[in-house]
mmCIF file of C-alpha atoms and ligand atoms in Angstrom:
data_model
loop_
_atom_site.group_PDB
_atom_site.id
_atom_site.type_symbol
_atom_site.label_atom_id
_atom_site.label_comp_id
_atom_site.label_asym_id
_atom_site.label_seq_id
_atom_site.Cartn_x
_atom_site.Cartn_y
_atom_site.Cartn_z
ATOM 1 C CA UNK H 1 3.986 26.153 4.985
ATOM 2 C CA UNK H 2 1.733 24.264 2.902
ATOM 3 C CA UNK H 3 2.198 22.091 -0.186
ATOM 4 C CA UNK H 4 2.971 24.511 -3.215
ATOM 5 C CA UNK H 5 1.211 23.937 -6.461
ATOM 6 C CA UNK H 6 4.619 24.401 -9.376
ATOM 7 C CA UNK H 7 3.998 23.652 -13.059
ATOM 8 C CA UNK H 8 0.677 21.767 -12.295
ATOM 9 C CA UNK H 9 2.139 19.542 -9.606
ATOM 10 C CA UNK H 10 1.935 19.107 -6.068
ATOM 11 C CA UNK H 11 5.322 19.755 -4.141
ATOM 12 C CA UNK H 12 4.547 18.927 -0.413
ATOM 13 C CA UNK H 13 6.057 20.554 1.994
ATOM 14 C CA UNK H 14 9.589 18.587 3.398
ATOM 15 C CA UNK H 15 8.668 20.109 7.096
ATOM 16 C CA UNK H 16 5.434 18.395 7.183
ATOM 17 C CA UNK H 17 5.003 15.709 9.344
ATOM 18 C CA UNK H 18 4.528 12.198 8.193
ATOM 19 C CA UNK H 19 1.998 10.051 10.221
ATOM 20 C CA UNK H 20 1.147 6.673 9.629
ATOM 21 C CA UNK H 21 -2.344 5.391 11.180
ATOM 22 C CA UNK H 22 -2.593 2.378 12.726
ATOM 23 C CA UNK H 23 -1.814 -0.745 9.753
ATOM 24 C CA UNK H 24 -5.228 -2.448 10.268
ATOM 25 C CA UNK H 25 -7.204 0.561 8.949
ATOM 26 C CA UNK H 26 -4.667 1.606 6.170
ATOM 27 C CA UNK H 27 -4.315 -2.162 4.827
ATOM 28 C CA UNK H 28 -7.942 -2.065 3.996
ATOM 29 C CA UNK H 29 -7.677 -0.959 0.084
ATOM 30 C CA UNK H 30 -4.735 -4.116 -0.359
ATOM 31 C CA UNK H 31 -7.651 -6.300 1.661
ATOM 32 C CA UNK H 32 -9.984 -5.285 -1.184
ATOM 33 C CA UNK H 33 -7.805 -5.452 -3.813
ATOM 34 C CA UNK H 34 -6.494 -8.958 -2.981
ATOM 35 C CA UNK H 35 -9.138 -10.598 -1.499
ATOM 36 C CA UNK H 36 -12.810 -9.008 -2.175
ATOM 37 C CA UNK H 37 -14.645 -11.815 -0.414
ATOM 38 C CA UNK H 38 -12.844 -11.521 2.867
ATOM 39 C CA UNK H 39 -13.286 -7.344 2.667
ATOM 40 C CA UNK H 40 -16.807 -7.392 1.765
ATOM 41 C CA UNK H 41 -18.897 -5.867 5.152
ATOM 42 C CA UNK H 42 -22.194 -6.773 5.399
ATOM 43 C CA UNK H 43 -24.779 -4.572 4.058
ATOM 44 C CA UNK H 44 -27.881 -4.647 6.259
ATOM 45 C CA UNK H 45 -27.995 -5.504 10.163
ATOM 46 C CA UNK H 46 -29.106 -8.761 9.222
ATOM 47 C CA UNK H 47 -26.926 -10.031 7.178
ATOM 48 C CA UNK H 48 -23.883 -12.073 7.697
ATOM 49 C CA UNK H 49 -20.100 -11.998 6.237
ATOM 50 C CA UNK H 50 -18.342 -14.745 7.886
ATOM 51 C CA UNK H 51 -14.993 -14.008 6.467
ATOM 52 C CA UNK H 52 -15.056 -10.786 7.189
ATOM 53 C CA UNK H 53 -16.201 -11.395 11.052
ATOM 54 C CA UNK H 54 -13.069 -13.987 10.835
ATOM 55 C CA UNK H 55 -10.831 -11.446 9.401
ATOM 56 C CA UNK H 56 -11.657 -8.774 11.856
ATOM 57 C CA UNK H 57 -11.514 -11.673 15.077
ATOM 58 C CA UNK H 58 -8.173 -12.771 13.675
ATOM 59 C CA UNK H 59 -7.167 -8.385 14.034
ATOM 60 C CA UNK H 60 -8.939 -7.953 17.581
ATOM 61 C CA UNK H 61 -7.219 -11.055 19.534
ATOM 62 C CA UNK H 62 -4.128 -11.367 17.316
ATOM 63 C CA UNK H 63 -2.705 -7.798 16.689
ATOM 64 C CA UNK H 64 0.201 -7.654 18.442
ATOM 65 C CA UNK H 65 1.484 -10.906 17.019
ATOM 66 C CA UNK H 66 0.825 -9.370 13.112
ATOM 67 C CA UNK H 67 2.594 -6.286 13.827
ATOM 68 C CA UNK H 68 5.372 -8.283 15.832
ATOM 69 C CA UNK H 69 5.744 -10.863 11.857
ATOM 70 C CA UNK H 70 5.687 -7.711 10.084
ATOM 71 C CA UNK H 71 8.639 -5.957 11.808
ATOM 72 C CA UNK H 72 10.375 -9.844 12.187
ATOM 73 C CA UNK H 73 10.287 -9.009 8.486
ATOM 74 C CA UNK H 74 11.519 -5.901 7.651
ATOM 75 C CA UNK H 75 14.503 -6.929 10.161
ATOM 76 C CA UNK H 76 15.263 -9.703 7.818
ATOM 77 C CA UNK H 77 14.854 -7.564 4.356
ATOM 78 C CA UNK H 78 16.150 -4.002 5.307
ATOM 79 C CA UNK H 79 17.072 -3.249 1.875
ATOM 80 C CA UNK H 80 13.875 -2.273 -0.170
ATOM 81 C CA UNK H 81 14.944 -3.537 -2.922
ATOM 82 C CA UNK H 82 14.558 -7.192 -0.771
ATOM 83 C CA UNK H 83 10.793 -6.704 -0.286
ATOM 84 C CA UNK H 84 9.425 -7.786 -3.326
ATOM 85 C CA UNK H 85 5.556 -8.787 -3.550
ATOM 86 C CA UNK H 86 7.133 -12.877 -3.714
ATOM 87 C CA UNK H 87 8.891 -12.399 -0.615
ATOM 88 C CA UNK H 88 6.027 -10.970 1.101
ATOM 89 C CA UNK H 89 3.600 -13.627 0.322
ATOM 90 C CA UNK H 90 6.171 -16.122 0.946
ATOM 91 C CA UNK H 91 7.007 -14.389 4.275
ATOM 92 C CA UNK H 92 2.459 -14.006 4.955
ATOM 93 C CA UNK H 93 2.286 -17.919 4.270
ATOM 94 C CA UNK H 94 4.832 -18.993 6.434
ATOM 95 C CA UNK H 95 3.333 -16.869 9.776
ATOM 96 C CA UNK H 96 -0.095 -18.697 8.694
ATOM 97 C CA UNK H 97 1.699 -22.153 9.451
ATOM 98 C CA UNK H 98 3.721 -20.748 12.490
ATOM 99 C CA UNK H 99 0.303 -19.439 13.760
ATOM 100 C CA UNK H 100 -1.174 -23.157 13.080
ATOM 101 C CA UNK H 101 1.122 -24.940 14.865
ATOM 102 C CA UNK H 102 1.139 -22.366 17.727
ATOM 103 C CA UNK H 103 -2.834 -22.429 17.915
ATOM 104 C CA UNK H 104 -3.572 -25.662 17.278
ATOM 105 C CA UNK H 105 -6.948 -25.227 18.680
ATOM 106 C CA UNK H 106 -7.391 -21.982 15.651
ATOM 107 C CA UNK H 107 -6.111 -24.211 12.717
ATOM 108 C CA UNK H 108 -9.089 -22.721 10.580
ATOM 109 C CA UNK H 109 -7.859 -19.284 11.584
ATOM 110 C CA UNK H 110 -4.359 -19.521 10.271
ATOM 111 C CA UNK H 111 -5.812 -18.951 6.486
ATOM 112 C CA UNK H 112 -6.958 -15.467 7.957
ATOM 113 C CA UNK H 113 -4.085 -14.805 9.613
ATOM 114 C CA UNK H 114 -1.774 -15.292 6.755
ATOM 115 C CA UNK H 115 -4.184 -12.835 4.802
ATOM 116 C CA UNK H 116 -3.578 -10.471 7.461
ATOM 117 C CA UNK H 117 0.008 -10.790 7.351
ATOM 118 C CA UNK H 118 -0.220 -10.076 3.796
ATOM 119 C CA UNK H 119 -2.229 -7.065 3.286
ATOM 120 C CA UNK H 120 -0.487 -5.371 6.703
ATOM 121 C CA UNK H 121 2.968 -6.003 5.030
ATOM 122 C CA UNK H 122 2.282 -4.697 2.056
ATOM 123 C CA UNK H 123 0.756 -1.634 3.477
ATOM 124 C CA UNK H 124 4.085 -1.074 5.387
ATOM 125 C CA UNK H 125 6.865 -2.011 3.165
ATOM 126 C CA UNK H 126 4.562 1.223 1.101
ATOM 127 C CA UNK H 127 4.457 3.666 3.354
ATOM 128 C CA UNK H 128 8.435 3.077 4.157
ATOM 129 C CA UNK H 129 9.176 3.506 0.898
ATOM 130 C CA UNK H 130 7.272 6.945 1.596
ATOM 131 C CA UNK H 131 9.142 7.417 4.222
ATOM 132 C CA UNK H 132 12.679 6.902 2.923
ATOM 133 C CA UNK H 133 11.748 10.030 0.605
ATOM 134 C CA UNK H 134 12.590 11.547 3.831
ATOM 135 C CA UNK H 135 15.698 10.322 4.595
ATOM 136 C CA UNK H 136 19.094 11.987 3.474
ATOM 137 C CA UNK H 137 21.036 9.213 4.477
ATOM 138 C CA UNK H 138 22.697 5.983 3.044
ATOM 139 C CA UNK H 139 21.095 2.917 3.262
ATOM 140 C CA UNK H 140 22.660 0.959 5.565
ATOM 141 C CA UNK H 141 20.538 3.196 8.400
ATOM 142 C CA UNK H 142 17.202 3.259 7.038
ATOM 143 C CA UNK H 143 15.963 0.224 9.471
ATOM 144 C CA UNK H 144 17.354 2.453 12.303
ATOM 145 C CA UNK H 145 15.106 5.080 11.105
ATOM 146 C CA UNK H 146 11.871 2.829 10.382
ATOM 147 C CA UNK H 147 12.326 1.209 13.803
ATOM 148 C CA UNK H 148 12.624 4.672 15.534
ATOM 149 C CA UNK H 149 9.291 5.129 13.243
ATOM 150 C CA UNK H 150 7.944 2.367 14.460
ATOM 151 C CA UNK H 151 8.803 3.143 18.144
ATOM 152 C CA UNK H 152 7.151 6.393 17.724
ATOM 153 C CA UNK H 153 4.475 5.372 15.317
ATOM 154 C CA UNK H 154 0.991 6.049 17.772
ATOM 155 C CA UNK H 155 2.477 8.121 20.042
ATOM 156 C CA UNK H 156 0.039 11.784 20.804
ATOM 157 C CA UNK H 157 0.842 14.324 18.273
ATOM 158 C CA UNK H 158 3.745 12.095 16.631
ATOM 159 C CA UNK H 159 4.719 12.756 13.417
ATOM 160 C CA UNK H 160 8.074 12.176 11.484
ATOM 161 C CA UNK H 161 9.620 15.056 9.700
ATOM 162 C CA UNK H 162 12.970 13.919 8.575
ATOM 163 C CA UNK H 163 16.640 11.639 8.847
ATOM 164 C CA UNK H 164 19.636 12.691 8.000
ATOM 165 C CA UNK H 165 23.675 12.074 8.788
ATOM 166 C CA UNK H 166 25.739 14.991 10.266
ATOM 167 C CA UNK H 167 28.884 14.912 11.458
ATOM 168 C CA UNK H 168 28.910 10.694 11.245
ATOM 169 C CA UNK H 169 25.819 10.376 13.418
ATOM 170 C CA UNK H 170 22.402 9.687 12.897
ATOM 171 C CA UNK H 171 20.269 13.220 13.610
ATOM 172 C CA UNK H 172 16.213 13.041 13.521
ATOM 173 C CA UNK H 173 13.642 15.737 13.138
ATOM 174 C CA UNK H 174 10.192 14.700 14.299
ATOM 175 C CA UNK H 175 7.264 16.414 16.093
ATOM 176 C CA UNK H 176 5.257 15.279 19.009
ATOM 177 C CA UNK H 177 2.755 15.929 22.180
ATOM 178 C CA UNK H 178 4.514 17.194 25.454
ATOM 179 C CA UNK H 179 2.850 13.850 26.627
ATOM 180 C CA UNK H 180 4.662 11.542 23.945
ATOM 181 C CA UNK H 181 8.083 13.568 24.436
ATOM 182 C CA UNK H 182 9.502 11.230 26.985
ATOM 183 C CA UNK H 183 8.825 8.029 24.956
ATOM 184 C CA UNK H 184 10.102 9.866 22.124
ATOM 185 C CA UNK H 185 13.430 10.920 23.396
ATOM 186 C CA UNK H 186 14.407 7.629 24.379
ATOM 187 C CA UNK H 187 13.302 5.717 20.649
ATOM 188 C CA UNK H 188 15.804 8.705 19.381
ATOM 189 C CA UNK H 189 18.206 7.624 21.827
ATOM 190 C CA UNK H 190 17.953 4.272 20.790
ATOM 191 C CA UNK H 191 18.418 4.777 17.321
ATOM 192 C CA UNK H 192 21.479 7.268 17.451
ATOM 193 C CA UNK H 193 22.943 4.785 19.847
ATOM 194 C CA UNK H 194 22.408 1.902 17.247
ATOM 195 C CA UNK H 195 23.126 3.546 14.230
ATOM 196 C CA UNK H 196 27.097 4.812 16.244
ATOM 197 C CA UNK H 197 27.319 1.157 15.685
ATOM 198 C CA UNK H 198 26.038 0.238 12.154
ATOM 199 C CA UNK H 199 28.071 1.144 8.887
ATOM 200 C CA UNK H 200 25.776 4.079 7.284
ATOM 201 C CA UNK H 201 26.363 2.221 3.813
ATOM 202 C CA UNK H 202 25.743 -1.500 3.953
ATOM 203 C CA UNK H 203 23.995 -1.702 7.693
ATOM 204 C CA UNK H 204 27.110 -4.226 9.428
ATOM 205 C CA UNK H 205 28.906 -3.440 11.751
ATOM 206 C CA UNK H 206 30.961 -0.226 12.278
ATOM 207 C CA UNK H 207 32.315 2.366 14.144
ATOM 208 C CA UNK H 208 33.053 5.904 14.068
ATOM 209 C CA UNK H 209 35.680 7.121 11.502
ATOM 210 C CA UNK H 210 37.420 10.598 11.735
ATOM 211 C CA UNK H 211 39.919 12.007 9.440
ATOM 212 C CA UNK H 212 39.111 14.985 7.974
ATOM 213 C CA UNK H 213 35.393 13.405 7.667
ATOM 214 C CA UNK H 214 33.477 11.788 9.769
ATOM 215 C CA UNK H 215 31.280 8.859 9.215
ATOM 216 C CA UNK H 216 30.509 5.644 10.791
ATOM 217 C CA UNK H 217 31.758 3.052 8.555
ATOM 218 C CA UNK H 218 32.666 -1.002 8.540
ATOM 219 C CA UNK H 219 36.619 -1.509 7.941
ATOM 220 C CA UNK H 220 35.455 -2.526 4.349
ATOM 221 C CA UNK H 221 33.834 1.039 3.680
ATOM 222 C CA UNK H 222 36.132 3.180 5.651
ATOM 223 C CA UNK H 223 39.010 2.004 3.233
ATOM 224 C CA UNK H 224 37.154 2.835 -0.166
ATOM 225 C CA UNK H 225 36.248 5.913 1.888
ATOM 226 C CA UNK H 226 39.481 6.095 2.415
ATOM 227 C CA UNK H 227 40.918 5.735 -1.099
ATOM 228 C CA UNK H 228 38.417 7.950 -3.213
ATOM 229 C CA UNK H 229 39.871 10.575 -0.034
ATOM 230 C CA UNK H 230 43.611 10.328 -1.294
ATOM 231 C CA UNK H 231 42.726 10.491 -5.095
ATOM 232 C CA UNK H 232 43.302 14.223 -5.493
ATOM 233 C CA UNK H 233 46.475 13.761 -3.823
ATOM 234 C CA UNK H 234 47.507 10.598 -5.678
ATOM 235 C CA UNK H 235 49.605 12.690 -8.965
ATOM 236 C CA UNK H 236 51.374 15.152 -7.084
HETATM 237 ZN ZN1 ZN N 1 29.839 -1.015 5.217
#
């Protein structure tokens, strides 16, 4: 099915699958937004951009350690409403001075570093609030989801199609290669296993609660739960 054009607006299709490409290519238009001079490519053969050569040294020996700050913070701000543009750059200057004192022989680099920090977050903490338009769940599991997303996120033929609750657990629709289904599996695994754990409203701890519902709750929500349950019964 494709997207469907109603009233002179584009309503995509829910079963499409949402990819993400890899950050360092998709955090180019915050790069040029944010900091022109570093972005700007050369224009002939000849001609030199040292930023941009730094920037783009900084990506090719340092990747993994970006990507590792960027998840470090989304684990500390699950809620969205946590990731504001302060607490980003806040969160971008402080991996610049980590990455100084762990490089000490780099200590130019850090500046570049922290400016990759910066655009790469900001490109994720977007396209999870894209994502969340995809998941029909409460709160307290949507870093469950993004770090099954995350998991996943490269993987042949992977795409994300939707999270939702049912029957108290966490249940995941996503498409992918027969070569990426093993990989897959488990990252689902991982997440239904860690959301069994995690209250689906406010992401501590919880279990499993059955009455004639099912949800996993903390003790905190299963009560309320519990109450706005007996309030039909509560006059008779
Ligand atoms: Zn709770």
């Amino acid at each position: 099915m494709r997207d469907r054009i109603v009233g002179g607006r584009v309503v995509p299709d829910r079963r499409k699958a949402y990819r993400m490409e890899p950050i360092h290519a998709i955090a180019e238009p915050f790069l040029k937004e944010l900091y022109p001079r570093v972005a700007r490519r050369p224009s002939t053969d000849d001609e030199i951009q040292p930023w941009r050569t730094c920037y783009d040294e900084i990506w090719r020996d340092h990747s993994d350690e970006i990507v590792a700050d960027i998840h470090a913070f989304a684990d500390v701000h699950p809620v969205d409403e946590q990731r504001s543009d302060g607490a980003i750059k806040h969160w971008a200057s402080g991996c610049g001075e980590q990455f100084g004192n762990h490089h000490t022989d780099m200590l130019g680099d850090r500046f570049y570093y922290c400016i990759a920090v910066h655009v790469s977050l900001l490109t994720y903490v977007k396209h999870m609030r894209e994502l969340r338009a995809r998941m029909h769940c409460e709160h307290g599991w949507h870093r469950v989801i993004e770090r099954f997303h995350d998991a996943c996120s490269g993987q042949p033929g992977f795409g994300f199609i939707s999270a939702s609750e049912k029957w108290g657990g966490l249940n995941l629709v996503y498409r992918c290669d027969p070569a990426a289904q093993e990989h897959c599996r488990e990252a689902e695994r991982v997440a239904i296993e860690r959301a069994s754990h995690i209250c689906e409203k406010c992401g501590l701890a919880g279990g499993l609660r059955r009455s004639a519902w099912r949800k996993t709750l903390c003790d905190r929500h299963w009560l309320e739960r519990s109450k706005e349950g007996s309030l039909p019964d509560e006059g008779v």
